[in-house]
Amino acid sequence: MSEYGDFSTGEQHEALDELHQVDASQEDYQSQFGVFQQDHAAAESTSFDQGHHVEYTGADGSHYEESDFTSYDHSAAETDSVFAAEGSESYNASEFHELNALQARFDAAFAEGTYASN
């Protein structure tokens, strides 16, 4: 009589957890301004007066009068102004986040056998 036996048993567990996360942010601000102003003003005034005066009184008490006059006025004003402004402004911000996680669990158990008898 001959016997032959074969048995096997097994167990297997697997697990894999994976997490991947990325957060990113970026800000940027720039400003540039410039002002330039130039002013010019001028004023001028001239006055010129000229006159002649004659006075005469007649007959016996003679009277004679004469006058000449000249009047001259001149005024001038001038102004110059310059205004300049220049500026610059800048802002920069940056953020970065990253999270990587990996969890692995592998369990295995196995039994195998062979039986033979003669």
JSON list of C-alpha atoms in Angstrom, two decimals:
[
{"chain": "A", "resi": 1, "resn": "MET", "atom": "CA", "xyz": [0.00, 0.00, 0.00]},
{"chain": "A", "resi": 2, "resn": "SER", "atom": "CA", "xyz": [1.30, 3.31, -0.97]},
{"chain": "A", "resi": 3, "resn": "GLU", "atom": "CA", "xyz": [0.15, 6.71, 0.33]},
{"chain": "A", "resi": 4, "resn": "TYR", "atom": "CA", "xyz": [0.90, 10.09, -0.98]},
{"chain": "A", "resi": 5, "resn": "GLY", "atom": "CA", "xyz": [-0.21, 13.32, 0.72]},
{"chain": "A", "resi": 6, "resn": "ASP", "atom": "CA", "xyz": [0.22, 16.91, -0.26]},
{"chain": "A", "resi": 7, "resn": "PHE", "atom": "CA", "xyz": [-0.86, 19.81, 1.81]},
{"chain": "A", "resi": 8, "resn": "SER", "atom": "CA", "xyz": [-0.21, 23.51, 1.60]},
{"chain": "A", "resi": 9, "resn": "THR", "atom": "CA", "xyz": [-1.43, 26.49, 3.51]},
{"chain": "A", "resi": 10, "resn": "GLY", "atom": "CA", "xyz": [-0.69, 30.12, 3.05]},
{"chain": "A", "resi": 11, "resn": "GLU", "atom": "CA", "xyz": [-1.46, 33.62, 4.14]},
{"chain": "A", "resi": 12, "resn": "GLN", "atom": "CA", "xyz": [-0.53, 36.89, 2.56]},
{"chain": "A", "resi": 13, "resn": "HIS", "atom": "CA", "xyz": [-1.28, 40.47, 3.56]},
{"chain": "A", "resi": 14, "resn": "GLU", "atom": "CA", "xyz": [-0.34, 43.55, 1.59]},
{"chain": "A", "resi": 15, "resn": "ALA", "atom": "CA", "xyz": [-0.83, 47.21, 2.31]},
{"chain": "A", "resi": 16, "resn": "LEU", "atom": "CA", "xyz": [0.46, 50.35, 0.68]},
{"chain": "A", "resi": 17, "resn": "ASP", "atom": "CA", "xyz": [-0.46, 53.82, 1.73]},
{"chain": "A", "resi": 18, "resn": "GLU", "atom": "CA", "xyz": [0.97, 56.74, -0.19]},
{"chain": "A", "resi": 19, "resn": "LEU", "atom": "CA", "xyz": [0.40, 60.43, 0.35]},
{"chain": "A", "resi": 20, "resn": "HIS", "atom": "CA", "xyz": [1.84, 63.18, -1.80]},
{"chain": "A", "resi": 21, "resn": "GLN", "atom": "CA", "xyz": [0.90, 66.80, -1.32]},
{"chain": "A", "resi": 22, "resn": "VAL", "atom": "CA", "xyz": [2.40, 69.98, -2.79]},
{"chain": "A", "resi": 23, "resn": "ASP", "atom": "CA", "xyz": [1.35, 73.54, -1.97]},
{"chain": "A", "resi": 24, "resn": "ALA", "atom": "CA", "xyz": [2.97, 76.43, -3.77]},
{"chain": "A", "resi": 25, "resn": "SER", "atom": "CA", "xyz": [2.38, 80.16, -3.73]},
{"chain": "A", "resi": 26, "resn": "GLN", "atom": "CA", "xyz": [4.07, 83.15, -5.29]},
{"chain": "A", "resi": 27, "resn": "GLU", "atom": "CA", "xyz": [3.32, 86.87, -5.17]},
{"chain": "A", "resi": 28, "resn": "ASP", "atom": "CA", "xyz": [4.98, 89.70, -6.99]},
{"chain": "A", "resi": 29, "resn": "TYR", "atom": "CA", "xyz": [4.31, 93.44, -6.99]},
{"chain": "A", "resi": 30, "resn": "GLN", "atom": "CA", "xyz": [6.21, 96.20, -8.71]},
{"chain": "A", "resi": 31, "resn": "SER", "atom": "CA", "xyz": [5.49, 99.87, -9.08]},
{"chain": "A", "resi": 32, "resn": "GLN", "atom": "CA", "xyz": [7.48, 102.60, -10.70]},
{"chain": "A", "resi": 33, "resn": "PHE", "atom": "CA", "xyz": [6.53, 106.24, -10.81]},
{"chain": "A", "resi": 34, "resn": "GLY", "atom": "CA", "xyz": [8.20, 109.41, -11.90]},
{"chain": "A", "resi": 35, "resn": "VAL", "atom": "CA", "xyz": [7.13, 113.05, -11.96]},
{"chain": "A", "resi": 36, "resn": "PHE", "atom": "CA", "xyz": [8.92, 115.87, -13.69]},
{"chain": "A", "resi": 37, "resn": "GLN", "atom": "CA", "xyz": [7.63, 119.41, -13.82]},
{"chain": "A", "resi": 38, "resn": "GLN", "atom": "CA", "xyz": [9.27, 122.56, -15.05]},
{"chain": "A", "resi": 39, "resn": "ASP", "atom": "CA", "xyz": [7.67, 126.00, -14.85]},
{"chain": "A", "resi": 40, "resn": "HIS", "atom": "CA", "xyz": [8.75, 129.33, -16.28]},
{"chain": "A", "resi": 41, "resn": "ALA", "atom": "CA", "xyz": [7.05, 132.68, -15.75]},
{"chain": "A", "resi": 42, "resn": "ALA", "atom": "CA", "xyz": [8.04, 136.16, -16.84]},
{"chain": "A", "resi": 43, "resn": "ALA", "atom": "CA", "xyz": [6.41, 139.57, -16.46]},
{"chain": "A", "resi": 44, "resn": "GLU", "atom": "CA", "xyz": [7.53, 142.93, -17.75]},
{"chain": "A", "resi": 45, "resn": "SER", "atom": "CA", "xyz": [6.05, 146.39, -17.41]},
{"chain": "A", "resi": 46, "resn": "THR", "atom": "CA", "xyz": [7.22, 149.66, -19.00]},
{"chain": "A", "resi": 47, "resn": "SER", "atom": "CA", "xyz": [5.76, 153.11, -18.54]},
{"chain": "A", "resi": 48, "resn": "PHE", "atom": "CA", "xyz": [6.97, 156.15, -20.45]},
{"chain": "A", "resi": 49, "resn": "ASP", "atom": "CA", "xyz": [5.41, 159.57, -20.01]},
{"chain": "A", "resi": 50, "resn": "GLN", "atom": "CA", "xyz": [6.57, 162.79, -21.63]},
{"chain": "A", "resi": 51, "resn": "GLY", "atom": "CA", "xyz": [4.98, 166.20, -21.28]},
{"chain": "A", "resi": 52, "resn": "HIS", "atom": "CA", "xyz": [5.40, 169.87, -22.05]},
{"chain": "A", "resi": 53, "resn": "HIS", "atom": "CA", "xyz": [3.62, 172.62, -20.17]},
{"chain": "A", "resi": 54, "resn": "VAL", "atom": "CA", "xyz": [3.43, 176.27, -21.22]},
{"chain": "A", "resi": 55, "resn": "GLU", "atom": "CA", "xyz": [1.68, 178.97, -19.26]},
{"chain": "A", "resi": 56, "resn": "TYR", "atom": "CA", "xyz": [1.40, 182.61, -20.36]},
{"chain": "A", "resi": 57, "resn": "THR", "atom": "CA", "xyz": [-0.31, 185.56, -18.73]},
{"chain": "A", "resi": 58, "resn": "GLY", "atom": "CA", "xyz": [-0.82, 188.57, -20.98]},
{"chain": "A", "resi": 59, "resn": "ALA", "atom": "CA", "xyz": [-0.89, 192.29, -21.13]},
{"chain": "A", "resi": 60, "resn": "ASP", "atom": "CA", "xyz": [0.86, 194.25, -18.50]},
{"chain": "A", "resi": 61, "resn": "GLY", "atom": "CA", "xyz": [2.08, 191.95, -15.93]},
{"chain": "A", "resi": 62, "resn": "SER", "atom": "CA", "xyz": [3.54, 189.48, -18.28]},
{"chain": "A", "resi": 63, "resn": "HIS", "atom": "CA", "xyz": [4.03, 186.10, -16.96]},
{"chain": "A", "resi": 64, "resn": "TYR", "atom": "CA", "xyz": [5.58, 183.19, -18.78]},
{"chain": "A", "resi": 65, "resn": "GLU", "atom": "CA", "xyz": [6.10, 179.64, -17.57]},
{"chain": "A", "resi": 66, "resn": "GLU", "atom": "CA", "xyz": [7.32, 176.55, -19.38]},
{"chain": "A", "resi": 67, "resn": "SER", "atom": "CA", "xyz": [8.10, 173.08, -18.10]},
{"chain": "A", "resi": 68, "resn": "ASP", "atom": "CA", "xyz": [9.16, 169.82, -19.76]},
{"chain": "A", "resi": 69, "resn": "PHE", "atom": "CA", "xyz": [9.09, 166.47, -18.07]},
{"chain": "A", "resi": 70, "resn": "THR", "atom": "CA", "xyz": [9.88, 162.87, -18.88]},
{"chain": "A", "resi": 71, "resn": "SER", "atom": "CA", "xyz": [8.98, 159.89, -16.72]},
{"chain": "A", "resi": 72, "resn": "TYR", "atom": "CA", "xyz": [10.19, 156.37, -17.39]},
{"chain": "A", "resi": 73, "resn": "ASP", "atom": "CA", "xyz": [9.52, 153.28, -15.32]},
{"chain": "A", "resi": 74, "resn": "HIS", "atom": "CA", "xyz": [10.49, 149.71, -16.15]},
{"chain": "A", "resi": 75, "resn": "SER", "atom": "CA", "xyz": [10.10, 146.57, -14.07]},
{"chain": "A", "resi": 76, "resn": "ALA", "atom": "CA", "xyz": [10.70, 142.93, -14.95]},
{"chain": "A", "resi": 77, "resn": "ALA", "atom": "CA", "xyz": [10.30, 139.71, -13.03]},
{"chain": "A", "resi": 78, "resn": "GLU", "atom": "CA", "xyz": [11.20, 136.19, -14.06]},
{"chain": "A", "resi": 79, "resn": "THR", "atom": "CA", "xyz": [10.98, 132.89, -12.23]},
{"chain": "A", "resi": 80, "resn": "ASP", "atom": "CA", "xyz": [11.99, 129.33, -13.04]},
{"chain": "A", "resi": 81, "resn": "SER", "atom": "CA", "xyz": [11.19, 126.25, -11.00]},
{"chain": "A", "resi": 82, "resn": "VAL", "atom": "CA", "xyz": [11.93, 122.61, -11.48]},
{"chain": "A", "resi": 83, "resn": "PHE", "atom": "CA", "xyz": [10.26, 119.79, -9.56]},
{"chain": "A", "resi": 84, "resn": "ALA", "atom": "CA", "xyz": [11.30, 116.19, -10.00]},
{"chain": "A", "resi": 85, "resn": "ALA", "atom": "CA", "xyz": [10.40, 113.01, -8.15]},
{"chain": "A", "resi": 86, "resn": "GLU", "atom": "CA", "xyz": [11.26, 109.42, -8.85]},
{"chain": "A", "resi": 87, "resn": "GLY", "atom": "CA", "xyz": [10.42, 106.28, -6.98]},
{"chain": "A", "resi": 88, "resn": "SER", "atom": "CA", "xyz": [10.30, 102.53, -7.15]},
{"chain": "A", "resi": 89, "resn": "GLU", "atom": "CA", "xyz": [8.51, 99.92, -5.09]},
{"chain": "A", "resi": 90, "resn": "SER", "atom": "CA", "xyz": [8.78, 96.16, -5.11]},
{"chain": "A", "resi": 91, "resn": "TYR", "atom": "CA", "xyz": [7.27, 93.25, -3.18]},
{"chain": "A", "resi": 92, "resn": "ASN", "atom": "CA", "xyz": [7.99, 89.56, -3.47]},
{"chain": "A", "resi": 93, "resn": "ALA", "atom": "CA", "xyz": [6.73, 86.60, -1.44]},
{"chain": "A", "resi": 94, "resn": "SER", "atom": "CA", "xyz": [7.14, 82.91, -2.01]},
{"chain": "A", "resi": 95, "resn": "GLU", "atom": "CA", "xyz": [5.92, 79.79, -0.20]},
{"chain": "A", "resi": 96, "resn": "PHE", "atom": "CA", "xyz": [6.40, 76.14, -0.90]},
{"chain": "A", "resi": 97, "resn": "HIS", "atom": "CA", "xyz": [5.13, 73.12, 1.03]},
{"chain": "A", "resi": 98, "resn": "GLU", "atom": "CA", "xyz": [5.68, 69.50, 0.19]},
{"chain": "A", "resi": 99, "resn": "LEU", "atom": "CA", "xyz": [4.65, 66.36, 2.07]},
{"chain": "A", "resi": 100, "resn": "ASN", "atom": "CA", "xyz": [5.59, 62.85, 1.00]},
{"chain": "A", "resi": 101, "resn": "ALA", "atom": "CA", "xyz": [4.59, 59.83, 3.05]},
{"chain": "A", "resi": 102, "resn": "LEU", "atom": "CA", "xyz": [4.87, 56.19, 2.14]},
{"chain": "A", "resi": 103, "resn": "GLN", "atom": "CA", "xyz": [3.82, 53.36, 4.37]},
{"chain": "A", "resi": 104, "resn": "ALA", "atom": "CA", "xyz": [4.19, 49.77, 3.27]},
{"chain": "A", "resi": 105, "resn": "ARG", "atom": "CA", "xyz": [3.36, 46.61, 5.16]},
{"chain": "A", "resi": 106, "resn": "PHE", "atom": "CA", "xyz": [3.74, 43.18, 3.68]},
{"chain": "A", "resi": 107, "resn": "ASP", "atom": "CA", "xyz": [3.00, 40.10, 5.77]},
{"chain": "A", "resi": 108, "resn": "ALA", "atom": "CA", "xyz": [3.42, 36.65, 4.38]},
{"chain": "A", "resi": 109, "resn": "ALA", "atom": "CA", "xyz": [3.16, 33.25, 5.97]},
{"chain": "A", "resi": 110, "resn": "PHE", "atom": "CA", "xyz": [3.22, 30.02, 4.06]},
{"chain": "A", "resi": 111, "resn": "ALA", "atom": "CA", "xyz": [3.56, 26.38, 4.92]},
{"chain": "A", "resi": 112, "resn": "GLU", "atom": "CA", "xyz": [4.02, 23.58, 2.45]},
{"chain": "A", "resi": 113, "resn": "GLY", "atom": "CA", "xyz": [4.41, 19.91, 2.95]},
{"chain": "A", "resi": 114, "resn": "THR", "atom": "CA", "xyz": [4.66, 16.68, 1.09]},
{"chain": "A", "resi": 115, "resn": "TYR", "atom": "CA", "xyz": [4.02, 13.29, 2.60]},
{"chain": "A", "resi": 116, "resn": "ALA", "atom": "CA", "xyz": [4.82, 10.06, 0.95]},
{"chain": "A", "resi": 117, "resn": "SER", "atom": "CA", "xyz": [4.63, 6.61, 2.52]},
{"chain": "A", "resi": 118, "resn": "ASN", "atom": "CA", "xyz": [5.35, 3.14, 1.08]}
]
